[in-house]
Amino acid sequence: MDTHQSLKDVFAHLEAHNLSGAINGLETFLSIHPHQVNSDRLHAVRTDYQLMADYWKRGFKDPQLPALYQSLLQRMYVLCSNISRSYGIGHSSFLSSIYLRQHMSARDWAPQNIREELEAFVSDAAVIELEPPHIRETKQRELYSQHEHEMNVLFDYILTSETWTDSISTAMEEILLSPTIDTNDQQLIVSAVMLSALEQFDMAKFRTLVHVYEKSTDERVRQRALVGWVLSFDSHLASSIYPEQIDLIHSLLEDENHCKELVELQEQIVFCMNAEQDTQTIQREIMPDLLKNQSFRMTRNGIEETEEDPMEDILHPGEQERKLEQMEASFQRMVNMQKQGSDIYFGGFSQMKRFVFFNELSNWFMPFYLNHSAVMDVLGKTGMDHFFHVMVEKGPFCNSDKYSFVFAFQQVISQIPQNMRGMLERGEATMNELAFEELESAAYIRRTYLQDLYRFFRLFPQHTTFVNPFDIDEIRYLFCADPIFSKTHLEPFFNEIAAFLLKQKRMHEVAKLLANYGEARRDFQFWMMSGYLAQHHVKGTLVEANDLQCYAKALTLQPDNERALAGYARALFSRSKFQEALETYDKLLAINPDKKSYRLNRAISLTNLGQYDEALKDLYRLNYESPDDQNVNRVLAWALVCEGKYEAADKIYTQLLSGGDAHPDDLLNYGYALWFSGNIDEAADCFHRFLKETGCEVQYILDNEADLLREKGITEAEQQMMLYIL
């Protein structure tokens, strides 16, 4: 048996509360991969389980038995989790190198020592600020460079650390909440905790993230903690081994502000996952206009300003203004995309992640700060400090892209014309800066951090080593659809999230979310969305309900709602329930008598019911009001055929088939009209062209309108002869 699969089987036993099965499965695993410490710990669990079973067999009723069994399950999970993590590290050259580096550092990873090191850095940085400028810069470089190395190793340690004890969890929580520790360090630690918990669920790490989210006064730390616990919870373990997860999450959801932040987070995650699609929109539709109308061009020698043609204004007056307006419109479209939440910079900056800086795992999660040793090296060489300060402090980039921008700009600065460099340094050519309030807002901080994460899980060379929370095949990114949020205070916000997903055309995600609604939350909006998805054949909502049932449910809640009636009418129509559809369209026309689609569908229903005279009254009126509406003309022509007015129908079909928007069904229906009027050869020609265009079987000609053929007196012999000549 595959050893990795055998570990999965052990976890499956634990989730099923089958402790003995888990013990036996892990014993089998350890017989193949012997490890004395793990064997001793497993023996201790088995011994305690055996004692509990012996006590129970004697007939003693211990009220603590369920709690003791749960405790043993958790002990067993911790043991399996640590073994699984060790196995994963041992079978990944990348993770092995990370583990080896932090192990070789020989540092004492006791939380107290970590805290003292972090506090010492803050003290040393404060003291250096008092030094004279010529001494300060050198000492700062040395201090920050050394500290960055220490933080990289700490990141590696947390990532590869075993399951935390409650005491470690409490101590790390205090570190992350302490005002005496640098916020950048706290943010990086939170990311390391999240990444570790993503790889293997750890109740203590999860609890730490939740508490930091609840208690931190630093919004940047708090938002990272929010993203961390949301992406790392495990509802399967919540229901079986760690119900504390449920208690923690439900407690958070009692605060409406927390619910609103979760709604925003869910939407922002979806926007992140649209990054490639948004990039294509920018590259195909926006950038060509911007590049076409710019006054600079790229050459092998750098950027050159293009010379204006002195005859342009004479030959093409107003052309310059038109180009400017077009460029402004394209740029504004991109700005609007960003305001709505799109990650408009992913495409450009995704090409700038090959700098040596990004070889270090932790640097993908590093908050941007100007004192970073790599940034200080660049700033000292460009002589454009003001420009950099504006761009990285007020520019709308995530941290990862800010680092990319600094390193990339260093490589091209020598190729930028001197006059343009002057404009940049004076701040005349920087892009739209963000207000301080927006930069410090929770939504902005959270959005840029998610963009950092998305870049890591998409672009880091070893990203496949890690569990990807943005994986489209997993439900983790759509956390609101997880059962752990069902029947909670977050449910009242489900409609808002579902409407957002519908707007993004993410139908399957909507279906998953709707399946998470509790019975009490199935309101009018729920049934309307369920009906819409069922009508579009999206699987995964209510398997027992079709679109007709869903719209019927909606109408029991709002009997006169126009949207519900329209959906119900379409569902009836698709099932050939034309009499009920007719009655529903009559109701719709009473509400909205000027709606052309209602009157047209009413006419189609009448035609299918054989009430041709009444149908033609509506159709003549529609044709008079909209003579160029080909859909109206199609229905009118067919009603005329059914009524036996073939000459009038012939004129309309001739017009339809000569136009540029002819439909294969026009050929089919015209063929019937010709057949009924005795023009057999012409009818056969239309049928033949229809079959060639659609690929339908010949029998379709007869089956499609079997009732009408009989009504028109077309005998079986005639039908078979038509098949023969086709």
XYZ file of C-alpha atoms in Angstrom, residues 45-372:
328
model
C -2.213 6.140 23.546
C -3.018 2.459 23.067
C -2.337 1.751 26.745
C -4.644 4.545 27.902
C -7.311 3.389 25.461
C -7.034 -0.176 26.710
C -7.366 0.951 30.340
C -10.463 2.953 29.477
C -11.959 -0.021 27.616
C -11.202 -2.419 30.496
C -12.855 -0.068 32.964
C -15.905 0.192 30.725
C -16.147 -3.596 30.247
C -16.535 -4.031 34.002
C -19.817 -2.185 33.771
C -18.744 1.119 35.319
C -20.659 4.160 34.075
C -18.109 6.930 33.880
C -19.724 10.307 33.057
C -16.309 11.487 31.858
C -16.009 8.693 29.289
C -17.018 10.821 26.230
C -14.571 13.567 27.245
C -11.781 11.036 27.810
C -12.428 9.410 24.442
C -12.368 12.836 22.773
C -9.094 13.631 24.506
C -7.559 10.402 23.213
C -8.767 11.222 19.697
C -7.020 14.588 19.923
C -3.813 13.034 21.249
C -3.909 10.560 18.410
C -4.541 13.341 15.884
C -1.559 15.336 17.163
C 0.666 12.276 16.859
C -0.561 11.510 13.321
C -0.271 15.159 12.348
C 3.352 15.354 13.459
C 4.204 12.106 11.696
C 2.464 13.298 8.517
C 4.327 16.620 8.621
C 7.639 14.848 9.139
C 6.859 12.459 6.296
C 5.995 15.378 4.001
C 9.223 17.201 4.840
C 11.280 14.077 4.308
C 9.771 13.496 0.869
C 10.224 17.065 -0.398
C 13.714 18.315 -1.210
C 12.506 21.904 -0.876
C 10.903 21.431 2.558
C 13.895 19.364 3.675
C 16.236 22.251 2.852
C 14.014 24.645 4.803
C 13.868 22.331 7.789
C 17.612 21.743 7.684
C 18.413 25.468 7.606
C 16.428 26.286 10.735
C 17.697 23.115 12.421
C 21.320 23.992 11.631
C 20.896 27.463 13.100
C 20.961 25.802 16.545
C 18.723 28.540 17.924
C 16.588 27.978 20.963
C 13.030 28.241 19.658
C 11.427 28.708 23.051
C 8.800 31.487 22.720
C 10.508 33.513 25.426
C 13.770 33.543 23.452
C 11.927 34.481 20.268
C 10.261 37.353 22.067
C 13.527 38.639 23.537
C 15.186 38.624 20.090
C 12.293 40.504 18.500
C 12.182 43.098 21.273
C 15.956 43.538 21.126
C 15.698 44.408 17.432
C 13.145 47.160 18.161
C 15.417 48.586 20.888
C 18.509 48.480 18.665
C 16.654 50.137 15.776
C 15.518 52.944 18.097
C 19.047 53.512 19.396
C 20.471 53.698 15.862
C 18.041 56.509 15.036
C 19.978 58.659 17.519
C 23.266 58.187 15.645
C 24.649 60.831 13.243
C 23.422 60.350 9.637
C 26.762 59.111 8.255
C 26.945 56.399 10.918
C 23.231 55.663 11.088
C 22.870 54.368 7.509
C 25.704 51.856 7.807
C 24.487 50.534 11.140
C 20.919 50.339 9.881
C 21.994 48.235 6.922
C 23.872 45.843 9.183
C 21.072 45.622 11.745
C 18.256 45.108 9.245
C 20.240 42.635 7.154
C 20.968 40.507 10.207
C 17.388 40.747 11.435
C 15.996 39.784 8.033
C 18.124 36.643 8.088
C 16.871 35.802 11.581
C 13.253 36.345 10.502
C 13.736 34.125 7.454
C 14.909 31.294 9.681
C 12.086 31.929 12.175
C 9.617 31.737 9.287
C 11.126 28.385 8.276
C 10.890 27.119 11.846
C 7.213 28.004 12.238
C 6.363 26.568 8.820
C 7.931 23.196 9.628
C 7.078 23.151 13.342
C 5.133 20.309 14.909
C 1.699 20.785 16.447
C 1.838 23.521 19.058
C 1.002 22.938 22.671
C -1.454 25.251 24.404
C 1.403 26.951 26.253
C 3.276 27.682 23.007
C 0.053 28.956 21.463
C -0.525 31.359 24.358
C 3.077 32.601 24.284
C 3.017 33.189 20.508
C -0.299 34.967 20.826
C 1.275 37.345 23.337
C 4.147 37.988 20.915
C 1.714 38.803 18.114
C -0.251 41.192 20.323
C 2.685 42.893 22.032
C 3.194 46.623 21.319
C 6.940 46.186 21.941
C 7.456 44.083 18.814
C 7.755 45.452 15.288
C 4.543 45.160 13.243
C 6.426 43.841 10.192
C 7.745 40.954 12.280
C 4.283 40.220 13.640
C 2.766 40.238 10.154
C 5.418 37.846 8.844
C 4.911 35.472 11.781
C 1.144 35.437 11.193
C 1.757 34.427 7.566
C 4.090 31.634 8.669
C 1.469 30.350 11.117
C -1.179 30.388 8.382
C 1.042 28.551 5.890
C 1.891 25.918 8.501
C -1.773 25.434 9.478
C -2.727 25.149 5.807
C -0.326 22.262 5.355
C -1.580 20.375 8.402
C -4.428 21.602 10.559
C -3.236 22.601 14.018
C -5.875 23.541 16.571
C -3.423 25.596 18.636
C -2.236 27.603 15.618
C -5.813 28.096 14.466
C -6.798 29.344 17.929
C -3.840 31.742 17.897
C -4.960 33.238 14.576
C -8.538 33.657 15.806
C -7.464 35.343 19.046
C -5.061 37.683 17.233
C -7.869 38.653 14.854
C -10.130 39.367 17.820
C -7.660 41.262 19.986
C -5.022 42.953 17.820
C -5.130 46.748 17.572
C -2.775 46.682 14.575
C -5.019 46.448 11.509
C -2.336 44.934 9.310
C -1.653 42.141 11.779
C -5.364 41.689 12.404
C -6.260 41.328 8.721
C -3.528 38.768 8.126
C -4.858 36.793 11.076
C -8.378 36.963 9.614
C -7.237 35.603 6.268
C -5.150 32.997 8.100
C -7.895 31.423 10.178
C -10.445 31.598 7.363
C -8.199 29.711 4.953
C -6.940 27.157 7.482
C -10.018 25.933 9.381
C -11.069 22.322 8.851
C -14.776 21.649 9.249
C -14.302 17.875 8.986
C -12.161 17.919 12.101
C -14.517 20.431 13.728
C -17.366 17.942 13.702
C -15.264 14.983 14.823
C -12.123 15.888 16.762
C -11.971 19.630 17.437
C -15.462 21.063 18.047
C -13.644 24.027 19.628
C -13.329 25.341 16.076
C -17.093 25.689 15.882
C -17.271 27.476 19.222
C -14.545 29.948 18.236
C -16.079 30.735 14.848
C -19.637 31.020 16.147
C -18.433 33.342 18.885
C -16.795 35.581 16.274
C -19.944 35.638 14.162
C -21.984 37.116 17.002
C -20.320 40.409 16.057
C -21.982 41.863 12.952
C -18.785 43.705 11.994
C -16.963 40.380 11.836
C -19.684 39.041 9.544
C -19.348 42.047 7.261
C -15.584 41.578 7.087
C -16.080 37.944 6.124
C -18.454 38.970 3.333
C -15.880 41.452 2.020
C -13.154 38.833 2.330
C -15.159 36.296 0.338
C -15.708 38.781 -2.466
C -12.054 39.863 -2.457
C -10.876 36.254 -2.750
C -13.046 35.825 -5.836
C -11.619 39.019 -7.330
C -8.119 37.602 -6.769
C -9.080 34.456 -8.631
C -10.187 36.592 -11.587
C -6.636 37.953 -11.951
C -5.742 36.067 -15.141
C -9.083 36.931 -16.753
C -8.671 40.602 -15.828
C -5.133 40.522 -17.223
C -6.449 39.268 -20.560
C -9.048 42.053 -20.620
C -6.344 44.644 -20.006
C -3.925 43.193 -22.555
C -6.489 42.684 -25.324
C -8.829 45.637 -24.866
C -7.181 48.392 -22.809
C -3.419 48.363 -23.369
C -3.604 48.527 -27.194
C -5.456 51.848 -26.926
C -3.033 53.194 -24.333
C 0.051 52.195 -26.317
C -1.390 53.404 -29.623
C -1.959 56.906 -28.291
C 1.141 57.391 -26.145
C 3.845 59.950 -26.939
C 6.741 57.594 -26.078
C 8.099 54.503 -27.750
C 10.378 51.674 -26.642
C 13.669 51.202 -28.547
C 16.746 49.059 -27.947
C 18.359 52.148 -26.460
C 15.527 52.780 -24.013
C 12.430 55.008 -24.006
C 12.311 57.786 -26.593
C 9.786 60.585 -26.919
C 8.075 60.553 -30.310
C 8.138 63.719 -32.395
C 4.819 65.267 -33.330
C 4.060 65.603 -37.051
C 3.613 69.376 -37.722
C 1.093 68.584 -40.475
C -1.098 66.410 -38.224
C -3.264 69.306 -36.989
C -3.819 70.520 -40.541
C -4.572 67.175 -42.127
C -6.515 65.754 -39.186
C -7.898 68.574 -37.033
C -9.119 67.343 -33.677
C -7.281 64.011 -33.996
C -4.986 64.787 -31.062
C -7.961 65.514 -28.814
C -9.654 62.303 -29.962
C -6.564 60.247 -29.139
C -6.295 61.891 -25.743
C -9.943 61.192 -24.982
C -9.564 57.577 -26.079
C -6.479 57.136 -23.923
C -8.200 58.717 -20.919
C -11.235 56.467 -21.415
C -9.041 53.357 -21.530
C -7.122 54.418 -18.454
C -10.344 55.246 -16.590
C -11.708 51.807 -17.434
C -8.655 50.256 -15.800
C -9.033 52.527 -12.766
C -12.684 51.513 -12.447
C -11.716 47.850 -12.578
C -9.324 48.446 -9.708
C -11.921 50.331 -7.660
C -14.319 47.425 -8.076
C -11.681 45.085 -6.656
C -9.894 43.712 -9.730
C -6.209 42.840 -9.468
C -5.147 44.930 -12.462
C -1.396 44.682 -11.770
C -1.083 40.894 -11.663
C -0.291 40.530 -15.367
C 2.493 43.103 -15.388
C 4.132 42.255 -12.092
C 3.850 38.493 -12.561
C 6.775 38.875 -14.963
C 8.892 40.517 -12.256
C 9.192 37.703 -9.717
C 12.504 36.287 -10.888
C 14.678 38.622 -8.850
C 16.997 36.966 -6.307
C 14.867 38.538 -3.560
C 12.032 36.132 -4.362
C 14.205 33.044 -3.991
C 13.650 33.426 -0.243
C 10.323 31.861 0.729
C 9.481 34.354 3.468
C 10.048 37.349 1.182
C 6.803 36.545 -0.654
C 4.997 37.408 2.592
C 7.272 40.248 3.711
C 5.537 43.591 4.367
C 7.157 46.339 2.317
C 9.305 48.810 4.230
C 11.933 51.238 2.970
C 14.527 50.124 5.536
C 14.676 46.632 4.096
